[in-house]
PDB file of C-alpha atoms in Angstrom:
ATOM      1  CA  MET A 263      16.697 -75.455 -98.468  1.00  0.00           C
ATOM      2  CA  ARG A 264      13.676 -73.230 -97.875  1.00  0.00           C
ATOM      3  CA  PRO A 265      13.227 -70.304 -97.699  1.00  0.00           C
ATOM      4  CA  SER A 266      16.520 -69.603 -99.440  1.00  0.00           C
ATOM      5  CA  ARG A 267      16.030 -65.818 -99.529  1.00  0.00           C
ATOM      6  CA  LYS A 268      16.757 -65.562 -95.794  1.00  0.00           C
ATOM      7  CA  LEU A 269      20.408 -66.423 -96.482  1.00  0.00           C
ATOM      8  CA  PRO A 270      21.690 -64.285 -99.385  1.00  0.00           C
ATOM      9  CA  PRO A 271      24.949 -65.258-101.126  1.00  0.00           C
ATOM     10  CA  GLY A 272      27.957 -64.512 -98.951  1.00  0.00           C
ATOM     11  CA  THR A 273      26.180 -65.259 -95.671  1.00  0.00           C
ATOM     12  CA  ARG A 274      28.409 -67.163 -93.254  1.00  0.00           C
ATOM     13  CA  VAL A 275      26.999 -69.279 -90.451  1.00  0.00           C
ATOM     14  CA  GLU A 276      29.174 -70.730 -87.712  1.00  0.00           C
ATOM     15  CA  VAL A 277      27.964 -73.987 -86.186  1.00  0.00           C
ATOM     16  CA  GLY A 278      29.742 -74.719 -82.934  1.00  0.00           C
ATOM     17  CA  ASP A 279      33.501 -74.271 -82.873  1.00  0.00           C
ATOM     18  CA  ASP A 280      34.360 -76.631 -85.700  1.00  0.00           C
ATOM     19  CA  LEU A 281      32.064 -75.885 -88.637  1.00  0.00           C
ATOM     20  CA  CYS A 282      31.444 -72.824 -90.828  1.00  0.00           C
ATOM     21  CA  LEU A 283      29.010 -72.654 -93.742  1.00  0.00           C
ATOM     22  CA  GLU A 284      29.164 -69.995 -96.459  1.00  0.00           C
ATOM     23  CA  PHE A 285      26.047 -69.833 -98.608  1.00  0.00           C
ATOM     24  CA  ALA A 286      26.586 -69.206-102.311  1.00  0.00           C
ATOM     25  CA  ASP A 287      24.420 -69.646-105.418  1.00  0.00           C
ATOM     26  CA  ASP A 288      20.758 -70.624-105.301  1.00  0.00           C
ATOM     27  CA  LEU A 289      20.437 -73.663-107.592  1.00  0.00           C
ATOM     28  CA  GLY A 290      16.636 -73.724-107.531  1.00  0.00           C
ATOM     29  CA  GLU A 291      14.215 -76.445-106.408  1.00  0.00           C
ATOM     30  CA  GLY A 292      15.299 -76.058-102.788  1.00  0.00           C
ATOM     31  CA  ARG A 293      18.994 -76.625-103.553  1.00  0.00           C
ATOM     32  CA  ARG A 294      21.831 -74.327-102.555  1.00  0.00           C
ATOM     33  CA  LEU A 295      25.581 -74.272-103.146  1.00  0.00           C
ATOM     34  CA  VAL A 296      27.333 -74.179 -99.760  1.00  0.00           C
ATOM     35  CA  ARG A 297      31.058 -73.902 -99.013  1.00  0.00           C
ATOM     36  CA  VAL A 298      31.994 -75.885 -95.937  1.00  0.00           C
ATOM     37  CA  GLU A 299      34.955 -75.091 -93.700  1.00  0.00           C
ATOM     38  CA  THR A 300      35.840 -77.808 -91.199  1.00  0.00           C
ATOM     39  CA  ALA A 301      38.740 -80.064 -90.335  1.00  0.00           C
ATOM     40  CA  ASP A 302      36.647 -83.240 -90.538  1.00  0.00           C
ATOM     41  CA  LEU A 303      33.399 -82.983 -92.493  1.00  0.00           C
ATOM     42  CA  LEU A 304      31.881 -86.340 -91.539  1.00  0.00           C
ATOM     43  CA  ALA A 305      32.705 -85.863 -87.865  1.00  0.00           C
ATOM     44  CA  SER A 306      31.142 -82.380 -87.881  1.00  0.00           C
ATOM     45  CA  LEU A 307      28.011 -83.650 -89.614  1.00  0.00           C
ATOM     46  CA  ASP A 308      27.683 -86.434 -87.056  1.00  0.00           C
ATOM     47  CA  VAL A 309      27.798 -83.867 -84.258  1.00  0.00           C
ATOM     48  CA  HIS A 310      25.673 -81.065 -85.717  1.00  0.00           C
ATOM     49  CA  GLY A 311      23.610 -82.680 -88.459  1.00  0.00           C
ATOM     50  CA  GLU A 312      20.346 -84.562 -88.446  1.00  0.00           C
ATOM     51  CA  MET A 313      19.289 -87.523 -90.529  1.00  0.00           C
ATOM     52  CA  PRO A 314      17.406 -86.364 -93.659  1.00  0.00           C
ATOM     53  CA  LEU A 315      13.835 -87.593 -93.461  1.00  0.00           C
ATOM     54  CA  PRO A 316      10.907 -87.328 -95.878  1.00  0.00           C
ATOM     55  CA  PRO A 317       8.878 -84.150 -95.240  1.00  0.00           C
ATOM     56  CA  TYR A 318       5.842 -86.155 -94.110  1.00  0.00           C
ATOM     57  CA  ILE A 319       7.822 -87.470 -91.110  1.00  0.00           C
ATOM     58  CA  THR A 320       7.508 -84.556 -88.712  1.00  0.00           C
ATOM     59  CA  GLU A 321       8.906 -86.069 -85.518  1.00  0.00           C
ATOM     60  CA  ARG A 322      12.593 -86.610 -84.800  1.00  0.00           C
ATOM     61  CA  LEU A 323      13.654 -90.241 -84.602  1.00  0.00           C
ATOM     62  CA  THR A 324      14.803 -91.270 -81.155  1.00  0.00           C
ATOM     63  CA  ASP A 325      16.526 -94.264 -82.756  1.00  0.00           C
ATOM     64  CA  PRO A 326      18.155 -93.307 -86.099  1.00  0.00           C
ATOM     65  CA  SER A 327      18.788 -96.992 -86.884  1.00  0.00           C
ATOM     66  CA  ARG A 328      15.053 -97.310 -87.617  1.00  0.00           C
ATOM     67  CA  TYR A 329      15.710 -95.408 -90.858  1.00  0.00           C
ATOM     68  CA  GLN A 330      18.752 -97.447 -91.867  1.00  0.00           C
ATOM     69  CA  THR A 331      19.027-100.783 -93.648  1.00  0.00           C
ATOM     70  CA  VAL A 332      21.080-103.573 -92.102  1.00  0.00           C
ATOM     71  CA  TYR A 333      23.323-103.729 -95.171  1.00  0.00           C
ATOM     72  CA  ALA A 334      24.109-100.036 -95.746  1.00  0.00           C
ATOM     73  CA  GLU A 335      27.836 -99.246 -95.741  1.00  0.00           C
ATOM     74  CA  ARG A 336      28.512 -95.661 -96.838  1.00  0.00           C
ATOM     75  CA  ALA A 337      26.976 -92.360 -95.754  1.00  0.00           C
ATOM     76  CA  ALA A 338      26.091 -90.685 -99.028  1.00  0.00           C
ATOM     77  CA  SER A 339      22.333 -90.857 -99.648  1.00  0.00           C
ATOM     78  CA  ALA A 340      19.650 -88.226 -99.130  1.00  0.00           C
ATOM     79  CA  ALA A 341      17.220 -90.939 -98.000  1.00  0.00           C
ATOM     80  CA  ALA A 342      17.118 -94.576 -97.011  1.00  0.00           C
ATOM     81  CA  PRO A 343      16.043 -97.186 -99.589  1.00  0.00           C
ATOM     82  CA  THR A 344      12.959 -97.905 -97.519  1.00  0.00           C
ATOM     83  CA  ALA A 345      11.984-101.269 -99.021  1.00  0.00           C
ATOM     84  CA  GLY A 346      15.180-102.565 -97.453  1.00  0.00           C
ATOM     85  CA  LEU A 347      13.990-101.561 -93.978  1.00  0.00           C
ATOM     86  CA  HIS A 348      11.860-104.720 -93.994  1.00  0.00           C
ATOM     87  CA  LEU A 349      14.920-106.956 -94.322  1.00  0.00           C
ATOM     88  CA  THR A 350      16.708-108.309 -91.273  1.00  0.00           C
ATOM     89  CA  PRO A 351      19.727-110.636 -91.187  1.00  0.00           C
ATOM     90  CA  GLU A 352      17.292-113.448 -90.378  1.00  0.00           C
ATOM     91  CA  VAL A 353      15.141-112.685 -93.430  1.00  0.00           C
ATOM     92  CA  LEU A 354      18.191-112.577 -95.696  1.00  0.00           C
ATOM     93  CA  ASP A 355      19.439-115.883 -94.273  1.00  0.00           C
ATOM     94  CA  ALA A 356      16.012-117.418 -94.882  1.00  0.00           C
ATOM     95  CA  CYS A 357      16.123-116.300 -98.527  1.00  0.00           C
ATOM     96  CA  VAL A 358      19.452-118.048 -98.999  1.00  0.00           C
ATOM     97  CA  ALA A 359      18.229-121.158 -97.167  1.00  0.00           C
ATOM     98  CA  ALA A 360      15.252-121.289 -99.542  1.00  0.00           C
ATOM     99  CA  GLY A 361      17.590-121.454-102.529  1.00  0.00           C
ATOM    100  CA  GLY A 362      17.906-117.801-103.435  1.00  0.00           C
ATOM    101  CA  ALA A 363      21.051-115.745-103.770  1.00  0.00           C
ATOM    102  CA  VAL A 364      21.510-112.313-102.211  1.00  0.00           C
ATOM    103  CA  ALA A 365      23.580-109.798-104.184  1.00  0.00           C
ATOM    104  CA  HIS A 366      24.214-106.113-103.550  1.00  0.00           C
ATOM    105  CA  VAL A 367      24.146-102.907-105.576  1.00  0.00           C
ATOM    106  CA  GLU A 368      24.745 -99.306-104.552  1.00  0.00           C
ATOM    107  CA  LEU A 369      22.806 -96.204-105.513  1.00  0.00           C
ATOM    108  CA  MET A 370      23.297 -92.898-103.727  1.00  0.00           C
ATOM    109  CA  VAL A 371      19.690 -91.803-103.332  1.00  0.00           C
ATOM    110  CA  GLY A 372      19.320 -88.203-104.461  1.00  0.00           C
ATOM    111  CA  LEU A 373      16.932 -85.355-103.693  1.00  0.00           C
ATOM    112  CA  ASP A 374      14.447 -86.506-106.340  1.00  0.00           C
ATOM    113  CA  THR A 375      13.127 -89.074-103.916  1.00  0.00           C
ATOM    114  CA  PHE A 376      11.476 -86.149-102.048  1.00  0.00           C
ATOM    115  CA  ARG A 377      10.621 -83.984-105.063  1.00  0.00           C
ATOM    116  CA  PRO A 378       7.083 -84.286-106.472  1.00  0.00           C
ATOM    117  CA  ILE A 379       6.486 -84.179-110.205  1.00  0.00           C
ATOM    118  CA  ALA A 380       5.297 -80.625-110.845  1.00  0.00           C
ATOM    119  CA  VAL A 381       4.831 -80.720-114.644  1.00  0.00           C
ATOM    120  CA  GLU A 382       1.640 -81.711-116.443  1.00  0.00           C
ATOM    121  CA  ASN A 383       3.440 -84.029-118.866  1.00  0.00           C
ATOM    122  CA  VAL A 384       5.412 -86.672-116.963  1.00  0.00           C
ATOM    123  CA  ALA A 385       7.890 -86.888-119.840  1.00  0.00           C
ATOM    124  CA  ASP A 386       8.961 -83.296-119.081  1.00  0.00           C
ATOM    125  CA  HIS A 387      10.089 -84.159-115.538  1.00  0.00           C
ATOM    126  CA  VAL A 388      13.868 -83.865-115.178  1.00  0.00           C
ATOM    127  CA  MET A 389      15.672 -86.238-112.824  1.00  0.00           C
ATOM    128  CA  HIS A 390      18.727 -85.244-110.819  1.00  0.00           C
ATOM    129  CA  THR A 391      21.698 -87.513-111.395  1.00  0.00           C
ATOM    130  CA  GLU A 392      22.609 -90.146-108.834  1.00  0.00           C
ATOM    131  CA  ARG A 393      25.732 -92.248-108.435  1.00  0.00           C
ATOM    132  CA  TYR A 394      25.352 -95.996-108.762  1.00  0.00           C
ATOM    133  CA  SER A 395      27.620 -99.024-108.648  1.00  0.00           C
ATOM    134  CA  VAL A 396      26.920-102.650-109.525  1.00  0.00           C
ATOM    135  CA  PRO A 397      29.725-105.020-108.442  1.00  0.00           C
ATOM    136  CA  VAL A 398      30.968-107.417-111.109  1.00  0.00           C
ATOM    137  CA  ALA A 399      29.946-110.374-108.931  1.00  0.00           C
ATOM    138  CA  THR A 400      26.395-109.003-108.718  1.00  0.00           C
ATOM    139  CA  TRP A 401      26.179-108.457-112.464  1.00  0.00           C
ATOM    140  CA  GLU A 402      27.391-111.989-113.144  1.00  0.00           C
ATOM    141  CA  ALA A 403      24.828-113.351-110.674  1.00  0.00           C
ATOM    142  CA  VAL A 404      22.097-111.350-112.409  1.00  0.00           C
ATOM    143  CA  ARG A 405      23.065-112.742-115.802  1.00  0.00           C
ATOM    144  CA  ARG A 406      22.942-116.312-114.457  1.00  0.00           C
ATOM    145  CA  ALA A 407      19.665-115.885-112.589  1.00  0.00           C
ATOM    146  CA  SER A 408      16.384-117.205-113.928  1.00  0.00           C
ATOM    147  CA  ARG A 409      14.540-114.478-112.033  1.00  0.00           C
ATOM    148  CA  VAL A 410      15.808-111.197-110.582  1.00  0.00           C
ATOM    149  CA  ILE A 411      13.971-109.720-107.588  1.00  0.00           C
ATOM    150  CA  ALA A 412      14.890-106.107-106.857  1.00  0.00           C
ATOM    151  CA  VAL A 413      14.440-104.772-103.331  1.00  0.00           C
ATOM    152  CA  GLY A 414      13.237-101.224-103.839  1.00  0.00           C
ATOM    153  CA  THR A 415      13.069 -98.763-106.700  1.00  0.00           C
ATOM    154  CA  THR A 416      16.675 -97.711-106.057  1.00  0.00           C
ATOM    155  CA  SER A 417      17.886-101.226-106.860  1.00  0.00           C
ATOM    156  CA  VAL A 418      15.802-101.178-110.040  1.00  0.00           C
ATOM    157  CA  ARG A 419      17.370 -97.911-111.163  1.00  0.00           C
ATOM    158  CA  ALA A 420      20.898 -99.140-110.434  1.00  0.00           C
ATOM    159  CA  LEU A 421      20.453-102.415-112.336  1.00  0.00           C
ATOM    160  CA  GLU A 422      18.555-100.935-115.268  1.00  0.00           C
ATOM    161  CA  SER A 423      21.049 -98.052-115.499  1.00  0.00           C
ATOM    162  CA  ALA A 424      23.914-100.533-115.726  1.00  0.00           C
ATOM    163  CA  ALA A 425      22.112-102.368-118.512  1.00  0.00           C
ATOM    164  CA  ALA A 426      21.116 -99.223-120.418  1.00  0.00           C
ATOM    165  CA  ARG A 427      24.502 -97.519-120.126  1.00  0.00           C
ATOM    166  CA  GLY A 428      26.657-100.612-120.491  1.00  0.00           C
ATOM    167  CA  ASP A 429      28.633 -99.400-117.490  1.00  0.00           C
ATOM    168  CA  LEU A 430      28.570-100.951-114.026  1.00  0.00           C
ATOM    169  CA  ALA A 431      29.309 -97.661-112.257  1.00  0.00           C
ATOM    170  CA  GLY A 432      28.764 -93.981-112.904  1.00  0.00           C
ATOM    171  CA  ARG A 433      26.066 -91.342-112.694  1.00  0.00           C
ATOM    172  CA  THR A 434      22.536 -91.865-113.930  1.00  0.00           C
ATOM    173  CA  ASP A 435      19.525 -89.660-114.573  1.00  0.00           C
ATOM    174  CA  LEU A 436      17.420 -92.585-115.764  1.00  0.00           C
ATOM    175  CA  PHE A 437      13.715 -91.773-115.409  1.00  0.00           C
ATOM    176  CA  ILE A 438      11.778 -95.022-115.722  1.00  0.00           C
ATOM    177  CA  ARG A 439       8.274 -94.459-117.065  1.00  0.00           C
ATOM    178  CA  ARG A 440       5.902 -96.170-119.483  1.00  0.00           C
ATOM    179  CA  PRO A 441       6.747 -97.653-121.892  1.00  0.00           C
ATOM    180  CA  TYR A 442      10.120 -98.757-120.518  1.00  0.00           C
ATOM    181  CA  PRO A 443      11.903-101.877-121.862  1.00  0.00           C
ATOM    182  CA  PHE A 444      13.066-103.473-118.616  1.00  0.00           C
ATOM    183  CA  ALA A 445      16.192-105.513-119.286  1.00  0.00           C
ATOM    184  CA  VAL A 446      17.065-106.919-115.862  1.00  0.00           C
ATOM    185  CA  VAL A 447      14.414-106.875-113.131  1.00  0.00           C
ATOM    186  CA  ASP A 448      11.566-109.414-113.121  1.00  0.00           C
ATOM    187  CA  VAL A 449      10.023-108.883-109.675  1.00  0.00           C
ATOM    188  CA  LEU A 450       9.890-105.791-107.462  1.00  0.00           C
ATOM    189  CA  PHE A 451       9.602-105.593-103.669  1.00  0.00           C
ATOM    190  CA  THR A 452       8.625-102.029-102.810  1.00  0.00           C
ATOM    191  CA  ASN A 453       6.721 -99.833-100.384  1.00  0.00           C
ATOM    192  CA  PHE A 454       3.610 -97.822-101.236  1.00  0.00           C
ATOM    193  CA  HIS A 455       4.673 -94.433-102.589  1.00  0.00           C
ATOM    194  CA  LEU A 456       3.325 -90.888-102.714  1.00  0.00           C
ATOM    195  CA  SER A 457       1.262 -89.742-105.671  1.00  0.00           C
ATOM    196  CA  ARG A 458       3.010 -87.525-108.238  1.00  0.00           C
ATOM    197  CA  SER A 459       6.377 -89.091-107.378  1.00  0.00           C
ATOM    198  CA  SER A 460       8.935 -90.569-109.764  1.00  0.00           C
ATOM    199  CA  LEU A 461       8.839 -93.714-107.607  1.00  0.00           C
ATOM    200  CA  LEU A 462       5.155 -94.304-108.335  1.00  0.00           C
ATOM    201  CA  VAL A 463       5.765 -93.629-112.037  1.00  0.00           C
ATOM    202  CA  LEU A 464       8.389 -96.399-111.959  1.00  0.00           C
ATOM    203  CA  VAL A 465       5.884 -98.782-110.358  1.00  0.00           C
ATOM    204  CA  ASP A 466       3.365 -97.848-113.062  1.00  0.00           C
ATOM    205  CA  ALA A 467       5.939 -98.674-115.742  1.00  0.00           C
ATOM    206  CA  PHE A 468       6.705-101.992-114.049  1.00  0.00           C
ATOM    207  CA  ILE A 469       3.205-103.394-113.482  1.00  0.00           C
ATOM    208  CA  GLY A 470       0.941-101.112-115.491  1.00  0.00           C
ATOM    209  CA  PRO A 471      -2.319 -99.537-114.305  1.00  0.00           C
ATOM    210  CA  ARG A 472      -3.122-102.415-111.931  1.00  0.00           C
ATOM    211  CA  TRP A 473      -1.136-100.540-109.274  1.00  0.00           C
ATOM    212  CA  ARG A 474      -4.346 -98.587-108.684  1.00  0.00           C
ATOM    213  CA  GLU A 475      -6.145-101.787-107.665  1.00  0.00           C
ATOM    214  CA  LEU A 476      -3.272-102.760-105.369  1.00  0.00           C
ATOM    215  CA  TYR A 477      -3.260 -99.343-103.708  1.00  0.00           C
ATOM    216  CA  ALA A 478      -7.047 -99.440-103.296  1.00  0.00           C
ATOM    217  CA  THR A 479      -6.741-102.838-101.600  1.00  0.00           C
ATOM    218  CA  ALA A 480      -3.943-101.574 -99.355  1.00  0.00           C
ATOM    219  CA  ILE A 481      -6.037 -98.594 -98.263  1.00  0.00           C
ATOM    220  CA  ALA A 482      -9.130-100.749 -97.704  1.00  0.00           C
ATOM    221  CA  GLU A 483      -7.108-103.202 -95.606  1.00  0.00           C
ATOM    222  CA  GLN A 484      -5.522-100.312 -93.679  1.00  0.00           C
ATOM    223  CA  TYR A 485      -1.976-101.049 -94.776  1.00  0.00           C
ATOM    224  CA  ARG A 486       0.633 -98.561 -93.681  1.00  0.00           C
ATOM    225  CA  LEU A 487       1.959 -96.446 -96.536  1.00  0.00           C
ATOM    226  CA  LEU A 488       5.223 -94.619 -97.322  1.00  0.00           C
ATOM    227  CA  SER A 489       8.652 -94.998 -95.695  1.00  0.00           C
ATOM    228  CA  PHE A 490       7.725 -96.841 -92.495  1.00  0.00           C
ATOM    229  CA  GLY A 491       4.826 -98.632 -94.129  1.00  0.00           C
ATOM    230  CA  ASP A 492       4.097-102.041 -95.566  1.00  0.00           C
ATOM    231  CA  ALA A 493       5.347-103.379 -98.879  1.00  0.00           C
ATOM    232  CA  MET A 494       4.184-105.339-101.902  1.00  0.00           C
ATOM    233  CA  LEU A 495       5.849-107.968-104.080  1.00  0.00           C
ATOM    234  CA  VAL A 496       4.853-107.619-107.740  1.00  0.00           C
ATOM    235  CA  ALA A 497       5.896-109.302-110.972  1.00  0.00           C
ATOM    236  CA  ARG A 498       6.576-107.291-114.101  1.00  0.00           C
ATOM    237  CA  ARG A 499       3.653-107.117-116.476  1.00  0.00           C
TER     238      ARG A 499
END
């Protein structure tokens, strides 16, 4: 929330007839503690809220489904896992027909997906925690698989968090950067990310410095970048 100073603690804002917001502590980094008064939070947000979009998308979406994967179930993320926007039911069916297996994980994408790395030393960057869940059936499928292909950096973080923590569900602040001992994911399907983002640092950890060559090729070939852009399929180095 910016600029936060315009709403000092104790400020109350009424939105329509069914929603009241009381602004409390400033948590820094554009975050604010807000007390919400409403009979039905999700219904009020559907009426008065807007879909959170990356700051580089400046136009409102006329069709919100464009920023939603076909397999999403719960409203809890601050952003869509954009690699999944490429997948349609037909593509998923084709993967299965080709001999692959499709399994699901859940990670509630947090605000860090929008937050650039502002420190000089990447190791000093602090990740916000995110909730993740890996179903038992998915974990068993992963253990049986000869090769695990993760769709998006969010899937990587969910699977690698489960392996690192030894817990299939919980909260994670895992910041994947070089050198990271990947335990689960062999291949990554992902979009082209912003510089100075934790997502690009993850890609760097996964494939090493050759990401620079891939990005240079993408730019030369006029690929589309970022959330509504093209994607790449890369094997772990």
